[in-house]
JSON list of C-alpha atoms in Angstrom, two decimals:
[
{"chain": "R", "resi": 7, "resn": "UNK", "atom": "CA", "xyz": [142.92, 149.39, 52.22]},
{"chain": "R", "resi": 8, "resn": "UNK", "atom": "CA", "xyz": [142.89, 148.02, 48.56]},
{"chain": "R", "resi": 9, "resn": "UNK", "atom": "CA", "xyz": [145.19, 144.96, 49.58]},
{"chain": "R", "resi": 10, "resn": "UNK", "atom": "CA", "xyz": [146.73, 143.41, 46.51]},
{"chain": "R", "resi": 11, "resn": "UNK", "atom": "CA", "xyz": [145.53, 144.85, 43.16]},
{"chain": "R", "resi": 12, "resn": "UNK", "atom": "CA", "xyz": [146.13, 143.06, 39.98]},
{"chain": "R", "resi": 13, "resn": "UNK", "atom": "CA", "xyz": [145.54, 144.34, 36.31]},
{"chain": "R", "resi": 14, "resn": "UNK", "atom": "CA", "xyz": [144.25, 143.45, 33.84]},
{"chain": "R", "resi": 15, "resn": "UNK", "atom": "CA", "xyz": [141.49, 141.05, 34.92]},
{"chain": "R", "resi": 16, "resn": "UNK", "atom": "CA", "xyz": [141.35, 139.51, 31.43]},
{"chain": "R", "resi": 17, "resn": "UNK", "atom": "CA", "xyz": [143.82, 139.34, 28.48]},
{"chain": "R", "resi": 18, "resn": "UNK", "atom": "CA", "xyz": [143.94, 137.79, 25.12]},
{"chain": "R", "resi": 19, "resn": "UNK", "atom": "CA", "xyz": [147.33, 137.60, 23.41]},
{"chain": "R", "resi": 20, "resn": "UNK", "atom": "CA", "xyz": [148.68, 136.05, 20.07]},
{"chain": "R", "resi": 21, "resn": "UNK", "atom": "CA", "xyz": [151.57, 133.76, 20.23]},
{"chain": "R", "resi": 22, "resn": "UNK", "atom": "CA", "xyz": [154.80, 135.61, 20.15]},
{"chain": "R", "resi": 23, "resn": "UNK", "atom": "CA", "xyz": [153.39, 138.83, 21.69]},
{"chain": "R", "resi": 24, "resn": "UNK", "atom": "CA", "xyz": [154.80, 140.26, 24.91]},
{"chain": "R", "resi": 25, "resn": "UNK", "atom": "CA", "xyz": [152.93, 141.85, 27.91]},
{"chain": "R", "resi": 26, "resn": "UNK", "atom": "CA", "xyz": [153.26, 142.83, 31.57]},
{"chain": "R", "resi": 27, "resn": "UNK", "atom": "CA", "xyz": [150.81, 141.74, 34.28]},
{"chain": "R", "resi": 28, "resn": "UNK", "atom": "CA", "xyz": [150.73, 144.37, 36.95]},
{"chain": "R", "resi": 29, "resn": "UNK", "atom": "CA", "xyz": [150.60, 143.76, 40.64]},
{"chain": "R", "resi": 30, "resn": "UNK", "atom": "CA", "xyz": [150.59, 146.41, 43.45]},
{"chain": "R", "resi": 31, "resn": "UNK", "atom": "CA", "xyz": [150.03, 146.10, 47.13]},
{"chain": "R", "resi": 32, "resn": "UNK", "atom": "CA", "xyz": [149.62, 148.85, 49.80]},
{"chain": "R", "resi": 33, "resn": "UNK", "atom": "CA", "xyz": [150.23, 146.66, 52.94]},
{"chain": "R", "resi": 34, "resn": "UNK", "atom": "CA", "xyz": [154.00, 147.24, 53.13]},
{"chain": "R", "resi": 35, "resn": "UNK", "atom": "CA", "xyz": [154.62, 143.58, 52.59]},
{"chain": "R", "resi": 36, "resn": "UNK", "atom": "CA", "xyz": [158.17, 142.51, 52.16]},
{"chain": "R", "resi": 37, "resn": "UNK", "atom": "CA", "xyz": [157.38, 139.26, 50.35]},
{"chain": "R", "resi": 38, "resn": "UNK", "atom": "CA", "xyz": [155.59, 139.04, 46.88]},
{"chain": "R", "resi": 39, "resn": "UNK", "atom": "CA", "xyz": [154.89, 136.19, 44.54]},
{"chain": "R", "resi": 40, "resn": "UNK", "atom": "CA", "xyz": [153.47, 135.20, 41.26]},
{"chain": "R", "resi": 41, "resn": "UNK", "atom": "CA", "xyz": [151.50, 132.02, 40.91]},
{"chain": "R", "resi": 42, "resn": "UNK", "atom": "CA", "xyz": [149.70, 130.31, 37.82]},
{"chain": "R", "resi": 43, "resn": "UNK", "atom": "CA", "xyz": [146.68, 128.19, 38.32]},
{"chain": "R", "resi": 44, "resn": "UNK", "atom": "CA", "xyz": [145.94, 125.50, 35.75]},
{"chain": "R", "resi": 45, "resn": "UNK", "atom": "CA", "xyz": [143.03, 122.80, 36.09]},
{"chain": "R", "resi": 46, "resn": "UNK", "atom": "CA", "xyz": [144.08, 120.09, 38.33]},
{"chain": "R", "resi": 47, "resn": "UNK", "atom": "CA", "xyz": [147.45, 121.38, 39.07]},
{"chain": "R", "resi": 48, "resn": "UNK", "atom": "CA", "xyz": [146.81, 123.74, 41.91]},
{"chain": "R", "resi": 49, "resn": "UNK", "atom": "CA", "xyz": [148.86, 126.96, 42.39]},
{"chain": "R", "resi": 50, "resn": "UNK", "atom": "CA", "xyz": [152.41, 126.80, 41.03]},
{"chain": "R", "resi": 51, "resn": "UNK", "atom": "CA", "xyz": [155.02, 129.44, 42.01]},
{"chain": "R", "resi": 52, "resn": "UNK", "atom": "CA", "xyz": [156.54, 131.35, 39.04]},
{"chain": "R", "resi": 53, "resn": "UNK", "atom": "CA", "xyz": [158.81, 133.91, 40.70]},
{"chain": "R", "resi": 54, "resn": "UNK", "atom": "CA", "xyz": [158.88, 135.53, 44.19]},
{"chain": "R", "resi": 55, "resn": "UNK", "atom": "CA", "xyz": [160.67, 138.55, 45.81]},
{"chain": "R", "resi": 56, "resn": "UNK", "atom": "CA", "xyz": [161.77, 139.06, 49.51]},
{"chain": "R", "resi": 57, "resn": "UNK", "atom": "CA", "xyz": [162.21, 142.84, 48.96]},
{"chain": "R", "resi": 58, "resn": "UNK", "atom": "CA", "xyz": [162.99, 145.67, 46.67]},
{"chain": "R", "resi": 59, "resn": "UNK", "atom": "CA", "xyz": [165.89, 144.74, 44.32]},
{"chain": "R", "resi": 60, "resn": "UNK", "atom": "CA", "xyz": [165.76, 140.97, 45.36]},
{"chain": "R", "resi": 61, "resn": "UNK", "atom": "CA", "xyz": [164.02, 138.27, 43.13]},
{"chain": "R", "resi": 62, "resn": "UNK", "atom": "CA", "xyz": [164.25, 134.58, 42.67]},
{"chain": "R", "resi": 63, "resn": "UNK", "atom": "CA", "xyz": [162.83, 131.72, 40.56]},
{"chain": "R", "resi": 64, "resn": "UNK", "atom": "CA", "xyz": [159.99, 129.51, 41.74]},
{"chain": "R", "resi": 65, "resn": "UNK", "atom": "CA", "xyz": [158.88, 126.13, 40.27]},
{"chain": "R", "resi": 66, "resn": "UNK", "atom": "CA", "xyz": [157.91, 127.31, 36.78]},
{"chain": "R", "resi": 67, "resn": "UNK", "atom": "CA", "xyz": [159.91, 130.41, 35.85]},
{"chain": "R", "resi": 68, "resn": "UNK", "atom": "CA", "xyz": [160.69, 129.71, 32.16]},
{"chain": "R", "resi": 69, "resn": "UNK", "atom": "CA", "xyz": [159.07, 132.29, 29.74]},
{"chain": "R", "resi": 70, "resn": "UNK", "atom": "CA", "xyz": [158.59, 134.89, 32.61]},
{"chain": "R", "resi": 71, "resn": "UNK", "atom": "CA", "xyz": [160.59, 137.69, 33.93]},
{"chain": "R", "resi": 72, "resn": "UNK", "atom": "CA", "xyz": [160.17, 139.84, 37.16]},
{"chain": "R", "resi": 73, "resn": "UNK", "atom": "CA", "xyz": [161.63, 142.84, 38.74]},
{"chain": "R", "resi": 74, "resn": "UNK", "atom": "CA", "xyz": [160.97, 144.60, 42.03]},
{"chain": "R", "resi": 75, "resn": "UNK", "atom": "CA", "xyz": [162.05, 148.22, 42.10]},
{"chain": "R", "resi": 76, "resn": "UNK", "atom": "CA", "xyz": [159.64, 149.32, 44.86]},
{"chain": "R", "resi": 77, "resn": "UNK", "atom": "CA", "xyz": [158.15, 147.43, 47.94]},
{"chain": "R", "resi": 78, "resn": "UNK", "atom": "CA", "xyz": [154.65, 148.12, 46.43]},
{"chain": "R", "resi": 79, "resn": "UNK", "atom": "CA", "xyz": [154.98, 146.86, 42.82]},
{"chain": "R", "resi": 80, "resn": "UNK", "atom": "CA", "xyz": [156.02, 143.40, 41.34]},
{"chain": "R", "resi": 81, "resn": "UNK", "atom": "CA", "xyz": [155.15, 143.16, 37.69]},
{"chain": "R", "resi": 82, "resn": "UNK", "atom": "CA", "xyz": [155.36, 139.88, 35.74]},
{"chain": "R", "resi": 83, "resn": "UNK", "atom": "CA", "xyz": [156.49, 139.95, 32.10]},
{"chain": "R", "resi": 84, "resn": "UNK", "atom": "CA", "xyz": [155.67, 137.55, 29.40]},
{"chain": "R", "resi": 85, "resn": "UNK", "atom": "CA", "xyz": [158.51, 138.08, 26.87]},
{"chain": "R", "resi": 86, "resn": "UNK", "atom": "CA", "xyz": [157.14, 135.86, 23.95]},
{"chain": "R", "resi": 87, "resn": "UNK", "atom": "CA", "xyz": [153.57, 134.36, 24.83]},
{"chain": "R", "resi": 88, "resn": "UNK", "atom": "CA", "xyz": [152.93, 130.84, 24.01]},
{"chain": "R", "resi": 89, "resn": "UNK", "atom": "CA", "xyz": [149.62, 128.83, 24.22]},
{"chain": "R", "resi": 90, "resn": "UNK", "atom": "CA", "xyz": [151.27, 126.78, 27.21]},
{"chain": "R", "resi": 91, "resn": "UNK", "atom": "CA", "xyz": [150.98, 130.15, 29.17]},
{"chain": "R", "resi": 92, "resn": "UNK", "atom": "CA", "xyz": [147.28, 130.16, 29.01]},
{"chain": "R", "resi": 93, "resn": "UNK", "atom": "CA", "xyz": [146.40, 130.16, 32.57]},
{"chain": "R", "resi": 94, "resn": "UNK", "atom": "CA", "xyz": [145.08, 132.28, 35.64]},
{"chain": "R", "resi": 95, "resn": "UNK", "atom": "CA", "xyz": [147.75, 134.29, 37.09]},
{"chain": "R", "resi": 96, "resn": "UNK", "atom": "CA", "xyz": [147.61, 135.44, 40.96]},
{"chain": "R", "resi": 97, "resn": "UNK", "atom": "CA", "xyz": [149.79, 137.82, 42.57]},
{"chain": "R", "resi": 98, "resn": "UNK", "atom": "CA", "xyz": [150.15, 137.49, 46.41]},
{"chain": "R", "resi": 99, "resn": "UNK", "atom": "CA", "xyz": [151.91, 139.14, 49.24]},
{"chain": "R", "resi": 100, "resn": "UNK", "atom": "CA", "xyz": [152.82, 138.52, 52.98]},
{"chain": "R", "resi": 101, "resn": "UNK", "atom": "CA", "xyz": [155.06, 139.84, 55.55]},
{"chain": "R", "resi": 102, "resn": "UNK", "atom": "CA", "xyz": [158.27, 137.87, 56.46]},
{"chain": "R", "resi": 103, "resn": "UNK", "atom": "CA", "xyz": [156.92, 136.38, 59.78]},
{"chain": "R", "resi": 104, "resn": "UNK", "atom": "CA", "xyz": [156.19, 132.79, 59.98]},
{"chain": "R", "resi": 105, "resn": "UNK", "atom": "CA", "xyz": [152.59, 133.12, 60.92]},
{"chain": "R", "resi": 106, "resn": "UNK", "atom": "CA", "xyz": [151.56, 135.70, 58.36]},
{"chain": "R", "resi": 107, "resn": "UNK", "atom": "CA", "xyz": [149.06, 134.46, 55.62]},
{"chain": "R", "resi": 108, "resn": "UNK", "atom": "CA", "xyz": [149.18, 135.06, 51.89]},
{"chain": "R", "resi": 109, "resn": "UNK", "atom": "CA", "xyz": [147.06, 137.71, 50.50]},
{"chain": "R", "resi": 110, "resn": "UNK", "atom": "CA", "xyz": [146.06, 137.18, 47.00]},
{"chain": "R", "resi": 111, "resn": "UNK", "atom": "CA", "xyz": [144.92, 139.61, 44.21]},
{"chain": "R", "resi": 112, "resn": "UNK", "atom": "CA", "xyz": [141.80, 138.68, 42.22]},
{"chain": "R", "resi": 113, "resn": "UNK", "atom": "CA", "xyz": [143.74, 137.20, 39.53]},
{"chain": "R", "resi": 114, "resn": "UNK", "atom": "CA", "xyz": [144.37, 137.81, 35.72]},
{"chain": "R", "resi": 115, "resn": "UNK", "atom": "CA", "xyz": [142.77, 135.33, 33.24]},
{"chain": "R", "resi": 116, "resn": "UNK", "atom": "CA", "xyz": [145.24, 135.15, 30.22]},
{"chain": "R", "resi": 117, "resn": "UNK", "atom": "CA", "xyz": [144.47, 133.25, 26.97]},
{"chain": "R", "resi": 118, "resn": "UNK", "atom": "CA", "xyz": [147.16, 132.84, 24.30]},
{"chain": "R", "resi": 119, "resn": "UNK", "atom": "CA", "xyz": [145.92, 131.93, 20.87]},
{"chain": "T", "resi": 19, "resn": "UNK", "atom": "CA", "xyz": [158.30, 119.09, 46.66]},
{"chain": "T", "resi": 20, "resn": "UNK", "atom": "CA", "xyz": [154.64, 119.84, 46.08]},
{"chain": "T", "resi": 21, "resn": "UNK", "atom": "CA", "xyz": [152.55, 118.48, 49.08]},
{"chain": "T", "resi": 22, "resn": "UNK", "atom": "CA", "xyz": [150.03, 115.74, 48.37]},
{"chain": "T", "resi": 23, "resn": "UNK", "atom": "CA", "xyz": [146.36, 116.26, 49.04]},
{"chain": "T", "resi": 24, "resn": "UNK", "atom": "CA", "xyz": [143.67, 113.73, 49.42]},
{"chain": "T", "resi": 25, "resn": "UNK", "atom": "CA", "xyz": [141.07, 113.11, 48.59]},
{"chain": "T", "resi": 26, "resn": "UNK", "atom": "CA", "xyz": [140.89, 114.95, 45.17]},
{"chain": "T", "resi": 27, "resn": "UNK", "atom": "CA", "xyz": [137.11, 115.67, 45.53]},
{"chain": "T", "resi": 28, "resn": "UNK", "atom": "CA", "xyz": [134.50, 114.77, 48.14]},
{"chain": "T", "resi": 29, "resn": "UNK", "atom": "CA", "xyz": [130.62, 115.23, 47.81]},
{"chain": "T", "resi": 30, "resn": "UNK", "atom": "CA", "xyz": [128.75, 115.70, 51.05]},
{"chain": "T", "resi": 31, "resn": "UNK", "atom": "CA", "xyz": [125.26, 116.47, 52.20]},
{"chain": "T", "resi": 32, "resn": "UNK", "atom": "CA", "xyz": [124.66, 119.49, 54.49]},
{"chain": "T", "resi": 33, "resn": "UNK", "atom": "CA", "xyz": [125.51, 118.49, 58.04]},
{"chain": "T", "resi": 34, "resn": "UNK", "atom": "CA", "xyz": [127.97, 115.92, 57.16]},
{"chain": "T", "resi": 35, "resn": "UNK", "atom": "CA", "xyz": [131.70, 115.95, 58.24]},
{"chain": "T", "resi": 36, "resn": "UNK", "atom": "CA", "xyz": [134.84, 115.81, 56.00]},
{"chain": "T", "resi": 37, "resn": "UNK", "atom": "CA", "xyz": [138.62, 115.43, 56.44]},
{"chain": "T", "resi": 38, "resn": "UNK", "atom": "CA", "xyz": [141.22, 116.58, 54.00]},
{"chain": "T", "resi": 39, "resn": "UNK", "atom": "CA", "xyz": [144.71, 115.46, 54.31]},
{"chain": "T", "resi": 40, "resn": "UNK", "atom": "CA", "xyz": [148.07, 117.15, 53.32]},
{"chain": "T", "resi": 41, "resn": "UNK", "atom": "CA", "xyz": [151.35, 115.44, 53.43]},
{"chain": "T", "resi": 42, "resn": "UNK", "atom": "CA", "xyz": [154.81, 116.45, 52.48]},
{"chain": "T", "resi": 43, "resn": "UNK", "atom": "CA", "xyz": [157.98, 114.47, 51.76]},
{"chain": "T", "resi": 44, "resn": "UNK", "atom": "CA", "xyz": [159.98, 117.21, 53.45]},
{"chain": "T", "resi": 45, "resn": "UNK", "atom": "CA", "xyz": [160.30, 118.67, 56.90]},
{"chain": "T", "resi": 46, "resn": "UNK", "atom": "CA", "xyz": [157.63, 121.39, 57.32]},
{"chain": "T", "resi": 47, "resn": "UNK", "atom": "CA", "xyz": [157.89, 124.55, 59.38]},
{"chain": "T", "resi": 48, "resn": "UNK", "atom": "CA", "xyz": [154.23, 125.56, 58.73]},
{"chain": "T", "resi": 49, "resn": "UNK", "atom": "CA", "xyz": [151.16, 124.61, 56.83]},
{"chain": "T", "resi": 50, "resn": "UNK", "atom": "CA", "xyz": [148.61, 127.03, 55.49]},
{"chain": "T", "resi": 51, "resn": "UNK", "atom": "CA", "xyz": [145.16, 126.18, 54.54]},
{"chain": "T", "resi": 52, "resn": "UNK", "atom": "CA", "xyz": [143.06, 128.18, 51.90]},
{"chain": "T", "resi": 53, "resn": "UNK", "atom": "CA", "xyz": [139.59, 127.85, 50.28]},
{"chain": "T", "resi": 54, "resn": "UNK", "atom": "CA", "xyz": [138.86, 129.12, 46.79]},
{"chain": "T", "resi": 55, "resn": "UNK", "atom": "CA", "xyz": [135.52, 129.52, 45.31]},
{"chain": "T", "resi": 56, "resn": "UNK", "atom": "CA", "xyz": [135.04, 129.15, 41.49]},
{"chain": "T", "resi": 57, "resn": "UNK", "atom": "CA", "xyz": [136.21, 132.21, 39.71]},
{"chain": "T", "resi": 58, "resn": "UNK", "atom": "CA", "xyz": [137.71, 133.82, 42.85]},
{"chain": "T", "resi": 59, "resn": "UNK", "atom": "CA", "xyz": [140.94, 134.23, 44.61]},
{"chain": "T", "resi": 60, "resn": "UNK", "atom": "CA", "xyz": [142.13, 131.81, 47.35]},
{"chain": "T", "resi": 61, "resn": "UNK", "atom": "CA", "xyz": [140.96, 132.93, 50.86]},
{"chain": "T", "resi": 62, "resn": "UNK", "atom": "CA", "xyz": [143.12, 132.25, 53.86]},
{"chain": "T", "resi": 63, "resn": "UNK", "atom": "CA", "xyz": [141.57, 129.96, 56.41]},
{"chain": "T", "resi": 64, "resn": "UNK", "atom": "CA", "xyz": [144.42, 129.16, 59.05]},
{"chain": "T", "resi": 65, "resn": "UNK", "atom": "CA", "xyz": [148.12, 128.67, 59.62]},
{"chain": "T", "resi": 66, "resn": "UNK", "atom": "CA", "xyz": [149.53, 125.95, 61.83]},
{"chain": "T", "resi": 67, "resn": "UNK", "atom": "CA", "xyz": [153.18, 126.25, 62.98]},
{"chain": "T", "resi": 68, "resn": "UNK", "atom": "CA", "xyz": [155.67, 123.58, 63.70]},
{"chain": "T", "resi": 69, "resn": "UNK", "atom": "CA", "xyz": [154.67, 122.31, 67.33]},
{"chain": "T", "resi": 70, "resn": "UNK", "atom": "CA", "xyz": [151.80, 120.05, 66.58]},
{"chain": "T", "resi": 71, "resn": "UNK", "atom": "CA", "xyz": [149.15, 122.56, 67.36]},
{"chain": "T", "resi": 72, "resn": "UNK", "atom": "CA", "xyz": [145.54, 122.29, 66.47]},
{"chain": "T", "resi": 73, "resn": "UNK", "atom": "CA", "xyz": [143.55, 125.20, 65.42]},
{"chain": "T", "resi": 74, "resn": "UNK", "atom": "CA", "xyz": [139.89, 126.04, 64.91]},
{"chain": "T", "resi": 75, "resn": "UNK", "atom": "CA", "xyz": [137.82, 128.51, 63.10]},
{"chain": "T", "resi": 76, "resn": "UNK", "atom": "CA", "xyz": [134.14, 128.20, 63.42]},
{"chain": "T", "resi": 77, "resn": "UNK", "atom": "CA", "xyz": [133.43, 124.57, 62.58]},
{"chain": "T", "resi": 78, "resn": "UNK", "atom": "CA", "xyz": [136.63, 124.21, 60.59]},
{"chain": "T", "resi": 79, "resn": "UNK", "atom": "CA", "xyz": [139.64, 122.86, 62.41]},
{"chain": "T", "resi": 80, "resn": "UNK", "atom": "CA", "xyz": [143.06, 121.66, 61.54]},
{"chain": "T", "resi": 81, "resn": "UNK", "atom": "CA", "xyz": [145.95, 119.65, 62.98]},
{"chain": "T", "resi": 82, "resn": "UNK", "atom": "CA", "xyz": [149.62, 119.39, 62.25]},
{"chain": "T", "resi": 83, "resn": "UNK", "atom": "CA", "xyz": [151.80, 116.39, 62.90]},
{"chain": "T", "resi": 84, "resn": "UNK", "atom": "CA", "xyz": [155.30, 117.61, 62.24]},
{"chain": "T", "resi": 85, "resn": "UNK", "atom": "CA", "xyz": [156.73, 114.11, 62.82]},
{"chain": "T", "resi": 86, "resn": "UNK", "atom": "CA", "xyz": [154.58, 112.70, 59.95]},
{"chain": "T", "resi": 87, "resn": "UNK", "atom": "CA", "xyz": [154.96, 115.79, 58.07]},
{"chain": "T", "resi": 88, "resn": "UNK", "atom": "CA", "xyz": [151.15, 115.84, 57.64]},
{"chain": "T", "resi": 89, "resn": "UNK", "atom": "CA", "xyz": [148.21, 118.15, 58.25]},
{"chain": "T", "resi": 90, "resn": "UNK", "atom": "CA", "xyz": [144.53, 117.57, 58.29]},
{"chain": "T", "resi": 91, "resn": "UNK", "atom": "CA", "xyz": [141.67, 120.01, 57.78]},
{"chain": "T", "resi": 92, "resn": "UNK", "atom": "CA", "xyz": [138.37, 119.01, 59.52]},
{"chain": "T", "resi": 93, "resn": "UNK", "atom": "CA", "xyz": [135.06, 120.38, 58.35]},
{"chain": "T", "resi": 94, "resn": "UNK", "atom": "CA", "xyz": [132.31, 119.65, 60.91]},
{"chain": "T", "resi": 95, "resn": "UNK", "atom": "CA", "xyz": [128.51, 119.74, 60.09]},
{"chain": "T", "resi": 96, "resn": "UNK", "atom": "CA", "xyz": [129.27, 121.08, 56.61]},
{"chain": "T", "resi": 97, "resn": "UNK", "atom": "CA", "xyz": [127.36, 124.02, 55.38]},
{"chain": "T", "resi": 98, "resn": "UNK", "atom": "CA", "xyz": [126.50, 125.08, 51.79]},
{"chain": "T", "resi": 99, "resn": "UNK", "atom": "CA", "xyz": [128.93, 127.84, 52.07]},
{"chain": "T", "resi": 100, "resn": "UNK", "atom": "CA", "xyz": [131.83, 125.37, 52.60]},
{"chain": "T", "resi": 101, "resn": "UNK", "atom": "CA", "xyz": [131.71, 124.36, 48.98]},
{"chain": "T", "resi": 102, "resn": "UNK", "atom": "CA", "xyz": [134.88, 125.14, 46.96]},
{"chain": "T", "resi": 103, "resn": "UNK", "atom": "CA", "xyz": [138.48, 124.01, 46.54]},
{"chain": "T", "resi": 104, "resn": "UNK", "atom": "CA", "xyz": [140.76, 123.61, 49.58]},
{"chain": "T", "resi": 105, "resn": "UNK", "atom": "CA", "xyz": [144.60, 124.04, 49.09]},
{"chain": "T", "resi": 106, "resn": "UNK", "atom": "CA", "xyz": [147.26, 123.36, 51.60]},
{"chain": "T", "resi": 107, "resn": "UNK", "atom": "CA", "xyz": [150.41, 125.39, 51.25]},
{"chain": "T", "resi": 108, "resn": "UNK", "atom": "CA", "xyz": [153.61, 124.34, 52.87]},
{"chain": "T", "resi": 109, "resn": "UNK", "atom": "CA", "xyz": [156.43, 126.29, 54.22]},
{"chain": "T", "resi": 110, "resn": "UNK", "atom": "CA", "xyz": [159.79, 124.79, 54.52]},
{"chain": "T", "resi": 111, "resn": "UNK", "atom": "CA", "xyz": [161.67, 128.00, 55.43]},
{"chain": "T", "resi": 112, "resn": "UNK", "atom": "CA", "xyz": [162.06, 127.90, 59.09]},
{"chain": "T", "resi": 113, "resn": "UNK", "atom": "CA", "xyz": [161.65, 130.58, 61.77]},
{"chain": "T", "resi": 114, "resn": "UNK", "atom": "CA", "xyz": [164.27, 133.09, 60.80]},
{"chain": "T", "resi": 115, "resn": "UNK", "atom": "CA", "xyz": [163.25, 136.46, 59.47]},
{"chain": "T", "resi": 116, "resn": "UNK", "atom": "CA", "xyz": [165.73, 136.23, 56.53]},
{"chain": "T", "resi": 117, "resn": "UNK", "atom": "CA", "xyz": [164.00, 133.26, 55.05]},
{"chain": "T", "resi": 118, "resn": "UNK", "atom": "CA", "xyz": [162.27, 133.50, 51.56]},
{"chain": "T", "resi": 119, "resn": "UNK", "atom": "CA", "xyz": [158.87, 132.13, 53.07]},
{"chain": "T", "resi": 120, "resn": "UNK", "atom": "CA", "xyz": [157.62, 130.86, 49.63]},
{"chain": "T", "resi": 121, "resn": "UNK", "atom": "CA", "xyz": [154.63, 128.43, 49.96]},
{"chain": "T", "resi": 122, "resn": "UNK", "atom": "CA", "xyz": [154.26, 125.36, 47.78]},
{"chain": "T", "resi": 123, "resn": "UNK", "atom": "CA", "xyz": [150.67, 124.35, 47.25]},
{"chain": "T", "resi": 124, "resn": "UNK", "atom": "CA", "xyz": [148.99, 121.00, 46.91]},
{"chain": "T", "resi": 125, "resn": "UNK", "atom": "CA", "xyz": [146.79, 120.28, 43.85]},
{"chain": "T", "resi": 126, "resn": "UNK", "atom": "CA", "xyz": [143.59, 120.93, 45.84]},
{"chain": "T", "resi": 127, "resn": "UNK", "atom": "CA", "xyz": [140.63, 119.20, 47.17]},
{"chain": "T", "resi": 128, "resn": "UNK", "atom": "CA", "xyz": [137.26, 119.96, 45.48]},
{"chain": "T", "resi": 129, "resn": "UNK", "atom": "CA", "xyz": [134.42, 119.86, 48.18]},
{"chain": "T", "resi": 130, "resn": "UNK", "atom": "CA", "xyz": [130.80, 120.03, 47.11]},
{"chain": "T", "resi": 131, "resn": "UNK", "atom": "CA", "xyz": [128.18, 120.40, 49.82]},
{"chain": "T", "resi": 132, "resn": "UNK", "atom": "CA", "xyz": [124.68, 119.46, 48.62]},
{"chain": "T", "resi": 133, "resn": "UNK", "atom": "CA", "xyz": [121.34, 120.48, 50.36]}
]
């Protein structure tokens, strides 16, 4: 089992460029989410999805778009990158039951210059 | 809405004990605990559900006081491998399967265990 797979691992963008961070899981989890991690800020929820075709905003959604066309995939799009989006991004998934843990991908380190 | 963790950082010698606290201003349904090593993804430690249970995992245990909306993580006889940043994640969703189940994380407690 691969678990949660994120690509790329590292990315450097110039201000204004767009890109998509990929996330795929092979555990048939209903729930998927994207977090960003900045020093001293912990993990902040960007967007989440409770199933294919259903997405919702988290704490810090501005500047990001998501879609969920399949159960397996949950890409995160940066429409016009800004230096404030320099961060480490984690995708995570879990089942819909109360006692299920979050499974994290290995993260994408994004730098916007 | 973000839970508050304390302390922000703690330094221990091998064999010493530590307690990390997590408190919420909202009623909690469950609390998750994760540990993250530098440059790696967070790794799941344990979940505590509403009901005030206490759980253990090797020499790491946790409690959940739903009345006080608090959880505490206890690390006993610390080992070098315990070093890392500990995060609590709170789930306000409730038991129904239709709930969104998003977790909100605290800002973390950096634990350093010295030989």
